[in-house]
């Protein structure tokens, strides 16, 4: 079977995920998804895991500092030289992460951006540095969600903040998925959507909401090296 036909077969076998917050349960189990993505070529399976590593919390949480995450992102972008759509997707995710990190740093009392090159990524670093005291860092035109994110962080609305961010990331995936239906990019974007839908579905009950409060509270405080070693799964365990 040719690669093109395999990928068409794979793409058409994946059930529609629906909108992010409409699913009580994910329409495809992790086990079945793992089995299906084995139809990808070995190189594409490797690249898929690289993208997951840099975009999923379970991937970046294993790093001791932000500079290591930035180095990883740059390496993954270089690795995706034949896939410009995925390069742009990783850049956008890192820029979103930088904006959220800036909001949290400011909320925690940081008076300025400091050496933003040590923790920030992408084209908006100088803007954030220059407009540190502006609620949306002067980025509201480019990131319409950022002012609401600032309000939610200030109010301590962790679940609402999580919902807002996941919704924004889901919208990014919709944007970069346009024009890709039966190719490698389409499969990667489907898997990243699945990761987000699965994550949110785990927080649909009251008990899960309490768990989310704890999780998001932990995320606001960077993990120690010991915490990371003890609790964080390896990226390849997410979807390998």
Short mmCIF file of C-alpha atoms in Angstrom, two decimals:
data_model
loop_
_atom_site.label_atom_id
_atom_site.label_comp_id
_atom_site.label_asym_id
_atom_site.label_seq_id
_atom_site.Cartn_x
_atom_site.Cartn_y
_atom_site.Cartn_z
CA UNK A 1 0.00 0.00 0.00
CA UNK A 2 1.42 3.40 -0.97
CA UNK A 3 2.03 6.02 1.72
CA UNK A 4 -0.59 8.31 0.20
CA UNK A 5 -3.26 5.59 0.25
CA UNK A 6 -2.28 4.55 3.80
CA UNK A 7 -2.68 8.11 5.02
CA UNK A 8 -6.05 8.51 3.29
CA UNK A 9 -7.17 5.25 4.92
CA UNK A 10 -5.89 6.44 8.30
CA UNK A 11 -7.50 9.88 8.08
CA UNK A 12 -10.89 8.50 7.05
CA UNK A 13 -10.82 5.95 9.89
CA UNK A 14 -10.58 8.63 12.58
CA UNK A 15 -13.96 9.59 14.09
CA UNK A 16 -15.04 13.22 14.18
CA UNK A 17 -14.08 14.80 17.51
CA UNK A 18 -16.73 17.50 17.51
CA UNK A 19 -16.33 20.81 19.30
CA UNK A 20 -14.02 20.92 22.29
CA UNK A 21 -16.53 21.27 25.10
CA UNK A 22 -19.34 19.17 23.60
CA UNK A 23 -17.93 15.71 24.32
CA UNK A 24 -18.66 13.87 27.57
CA UNK A 25 -16.21 11.20 26.43
CA UNK A 26 -13.65 10.95 23.67
CA UNK A 27 -15.04 9.04 20.64
CA UNK A 28 -11.76 7.14 20.20
CA UNK A 29 -9.78 5.46 22.98
CA UNK A 30 -6.09 6.12 23.44
CA UNK A 31 -5.37 2.46 22.69
CA UNK A 32 -7.16 2.59 19.33
CA UNK A 33 -5.56 5.89 18.41
CA UNK A 34 -2.12 4.46 19.14
CA UNK A 35 -2.89 1.49 16.93
CA UNK A 36 -4.05 3.66 14.05
CA UNK A 37 -1.13 6.09 14.03
CA UNK A 38 1.15 3.09 13.53
CA UNK A 39 0.08 3.41 9.89
CA UNK A 40 2.38 6.45 9.71
CA UNK A 41 5.89 5.94 8.40
CA UNK A 42 8.55 5.49 11.12
CA UNK A 43 9.90 8.98 10.41
CA UNK A 44 6.45 10.53 10.67
CA UNK A 45 5.79 8.65 13.92
CA UNK A 46 9.01 10.14 15.27
CA UNK A 47 8.02 13.66 14.20
CA UNK A 48 4.55 13.23 15.67
CA UNK A 49 6.06 12.38 19.04
CA UNK A 50 8.39 15.38 18.75
CA UNK A 51 5.45 17.72 18.18
CA UNK A 52 3.58 16.20 21.13
CA UNK A 53 6.70 16.55 23.26
CA UNK A 54 6.91 20.31 22.74
CA UNK A 55 3.18 21.10 22.78
CA UNK A 56 1.86 18.88 25.60
CA UNK A 57 2.27 19.81 29.27
CA UNK A 58 3.50 16.29 30.02
CA UNK A 59 6.31 16.87 27.54
CA UNK A 60 7.62 20.24 28.69
CA UNK A 61 7.10 19.61 32.42
CA UNK A 62 10.12 17.33 32.53
CA UNK A 63 12.45 20.24 31.81
CA UNK A 64 14.02 22.08 34.73
CA UNK A 65 13.87 25.55 33.18
CA UNK A 66 12.31 27.57 30.38
CA UNK A 67 15.52 27.79 28.38
CA UNK A 68 15.50 24.03 27.91
CA UNK A 69 11.93 24.22 26.58
CA UNK A 70 12.91 27.01 24.18
CA UNK A 71 15.85 24.96 22.92
CA UNK A 72 13.54 21.98 22.42
CA UNK A 73 11.06 24.10 20.46
CA UNK A 74 13.77 25.42 18.17
CA UNK A 75 15.09 21.89 17.61
CA UNK A 76 11.61 20.56 16.79
CA UNK A 77 10.98 23.44 14.38
CA UNK A 78 14.26 22.65 12.63
CA UNK A 79 13.25 18.98 12.53
CA UNK A 80 10.01 19.95 10.76
CA UNK A 81 11.79 21.66 7.86
CA UNK A 82 9.68 19.71 5.35
CA UNK A 83 6.43 20.59 7.13
CA UNK A 84 6.07 24.40 7.28
CA UNK A 85 2.49 24.21 8.56
CA UNK A 86 3.63 22.25 11.60
CA UNK A 87 6.55 24.65 12.10
CA UNK A 88 4.07 27.53 12.25
CA UNK A 89 1.84 25.55 14.60
CA UNK A 90 4.69 24.94 17.06
CA UNK A 91 5.69 28.61 16.90
CA UNK A 92 2.11 29.70 17.61
CA UNK A 93 1.83 27.31 20.56
CA UNK A 94 5.09 28.58 22.03
CA UNK A 95 4.00 32.20 21.59
CA UNK A 96 0.73 31.42 23.36
CA UNK A 97 2.67 29.76 26.16
CA UNK A 98 4.92 32.83 26.42
CA UNK A 99 1.93 35.17 26.73
CA UNK A 100 0.40 33.03 29.48
CA UNK A 101 3.74 32.80 31.29
CA UNK A 102 4.00 36.60 31.16
CA UNK A 103 0.52 36.99 32.66
CA UNK A 104 1.36 34.61 35.48
CA UNK A 105 4.74 36.20 36.19
CA UNK A 106 3.16 39.62 36.42
CA UNK A 107 0.36 38.28 38.63
CA UNK A 108 2.99 36.79 40.93
CA UNK A 109 4.47 40.24 41.42
CA UNK A 110 7.23 40.43 38.81
CA UNK A 111 7.66 44.16 38.14
CA UNK A 112 9.07 43.81 34.64
CA UNK A 113 9.80 41.15 32.05
CA UNK A 114 13.36 40.68 33.23
CA UNK A 115 15.53 38.85 30.73
CA UNK A 116 12.67 37.69 28.56
CA UNK A 117 14.97 35.78 26.22
CA UNK A 118 15.46 33.28 29.06
CA UNK A 119 11.78 32.37 29.31
CA UNK A 120 9.98 33.78 26.26
CA UNK A 121 9.75 32.63 22.66
CA UNK A 122 8.76 34.27 19.43
CA UNK A 123 7.88 37.56 17.83
CA UNK A 124 6.00 39.12 20.74
CA UNK A 125 8.78 39.10 23.33
CA UNK A 126 9.80 42.71 22.73
CA UNK A 127 6.15 43.80 22.77
CA UNK A 128 5.59 42.08 26.12
CA UNK A 129 8.77 43.59 27.53
CA UNK A 130 7.85 47.12 26.39
CA UNK A 131 4.19 46.98 27.46
CA UNK A 132 4.59 44.99 30.68
CA UNK A 133 2.08 47.07 32.65
CA UNK A 134 -0.63 46.97 29.95
CA UNK A 135 -3.29 44.36 30.87
CA UNK A 136 -2.86 42.64 27.49
CA UNK A 137 0.75 43.68 26.83
CA UNK A 138 -0.52 45.69 23.87
CA UNK A 139 -1.33 42.40 22.12
CA UNK A 140 -5.13 42.43 22.32
CA UNK A 141 -5.43 43.08 18.59
CA UNK A 142 -3.33 39.98 17.80
CA UNK A 143 -4.48 37.85 20.75
CA UNK A 144 -8.12 38.83 21.44
CA UNK A 145 -8.29 36.34 24.31
CA UNK A 146 -5.41 37.79 26.34
CA UNK A 147 -7.36 40.49 28.21
CA UNK A 148 -9.88 37.89 29.38
CA UNK A 149 -7.01 35.60 30.37
CA UNK A 150 -5.54 38.41 32.45
CA UNK A 151 -8.90 38.95 34.18
CA UNK A 152 -9.29 35.25 34.97
CA UNK A 153 -5.77 34.96 36.36
CA UNK A 154 -6.32 38.03 38.55
CA UNK A 155 -9.60 36.52 39.80
CA UNK A 156 -8.07 33.10 40.46
CA UNK A 157 -10.56 31.45 38.09
CA UNK A 158 -8.32 28.50 37.26
CA UNK A 159 -10.89 26.29 35.54
CA UNK A 160 -12.22 29.14 33.42
CA UNK A 161 -8.64 30.03 32.50
CA UNK A 162 -7.93 26.44 31.50
CA UNK A 163 -11.07 26.40 29.36
CA UNK A 164 -10.12 29.69 27.69
CA UNK A 165 -6.60 28.54 26.86
CA UNK A 166 -7.67 25.13 25.57
CA UNK A 167 -10.28 26.84 23.41
CA UNK A 168 -7.66 29.16 21.95
CA UNK A 169 -5.29 26.27 21.22
CA UNK A 170 -8.15 24.33 19.61
CA UNK A 171 -8.88 27.33 17.38
CA UNK A 172 -5.21 27.46 16.39
CA UNK A 173 -5.40 23.81 15.35
CA UNK A 174 -8.48 24.56 13.24
CA UNK A 175 -6.58 27.38 11.56
CA UNK A 176 -3.50 25.33 10.74
CA UNK A 177 -5.59 22.33 9.73
CA UNK A 178 -7.27 24.25 6.91
CA UNK A 179 -6.21 22.76 3.58
CA UNK A 180 -4.97 19.51 5.14
CA UNK A 181 -7.29 16.50 4.99
CA UNK A 182 -5.45 13.29 4.15
CA UNK A 183 -1.78 14.10 4.74
CA UNK A 184 0.69 13.88 7.61
CA UNK A 185 -0.17 17.37 8.83
CA UNK A 186 -3.85 16.41 9.07
CA UNK A 187 -2.99 13.38 11.21
CA UNK A 188 -0.77 15.39 13.56
CA UNK A 189 -3.43 18.06 14.00
CA UNK A 190 -6.07 15.40 14.67
CA UNK A 191 -3.89 13.83 17.37
CA UNK A 192 -3.26 17.22 19.00
CA UNK A 193 -7.01 17.89 18.97
CA UNK A 194 -7.59 14.46 20.51
CA UNK A 195 -5.11 15.22 23.30
CA UNK A 196 -7.01 18.40 24.17
CA UNK A 197 -10.48 16.80 24.00
CA UNK A 198 -9.30 13.87 26.12
CA UNK A 199 -7.76 16.22 28.67
CA UNK A 200 -10.94 18.25 29.04
CA UNK A 201 -13.19 15.17 29.16
CA UNK A 202 -11.34 14.00 32.26
CA UNK A 203 -12.60 17.11 34.06
CA UNK A 204 -16.32 16.72 33.28
CA UNK A 205 -17.36 15.47 36.73
CA UNK A 206 -17.33 17.34 40.04
CA UNK A 207 -14.49 15.19 41.35
CA UNK A 208 -12.52 15.83 38.19
CA UNK A 209 -13.13 19.56 38.54
CA UNK A 210 -11.53 19.42 41.98
CA UNK A 211 -8.62 17.56 40.44
CA UNK A 212 -8.32 20.26 37.79
CA UNK A 213 -8.21 22.97 40.45
CA UNK A 214 -5.28 21.15 42.05
CA UNK A 215 -3.58 20.54 38.70
CA UNK A 216 -3.86 24.13 37.52
CA UNK A 217 -2.70 25.38 40.89
CA UNK A 218 0.35 23.16 40.56
CA UNK A 219 0.99 24.44 37.04
CA UNK A 220 1.09 28.00 38.35
CA UNK A 221 4.06 26.96 40.48
CA UNK A 222 6.96 25.49 38.45
CA UNK A 223 7.69 21.90 39.55
CA UNK A 224 10.94 21.04 41.28
CA UNK A 225 13.31 18.60 39.61
CA UNK A 226 12.29 15.96 42.16
CA UNK A 227 8.58 16.50 41.46
CA UNK A 228 9.17 16.23 37.73
CA UNK A 229 11.19 13.02 38.04
CA UNK A 230 8.56 11.44 40.28
CA UNK A 231 5.32 12.48 38.57
CA UNK A 232 5.82 13.36 34.93
CA UNK A 233 5.32 10.68 32.23
CA UNK A 234 7.80 10.54 29.40
CA UNK A 235 6.54 12.24 26.22
CA UNK A 236 6.63 8.98 24.33
CA UNK A 237 4.17 7.57 26.86
CA UNK A 238 1.55 10.12 25.81
CA UNK A 239 0.94 8.68 22.35
CA UNK A 240 3.65 6.31 21.21
#
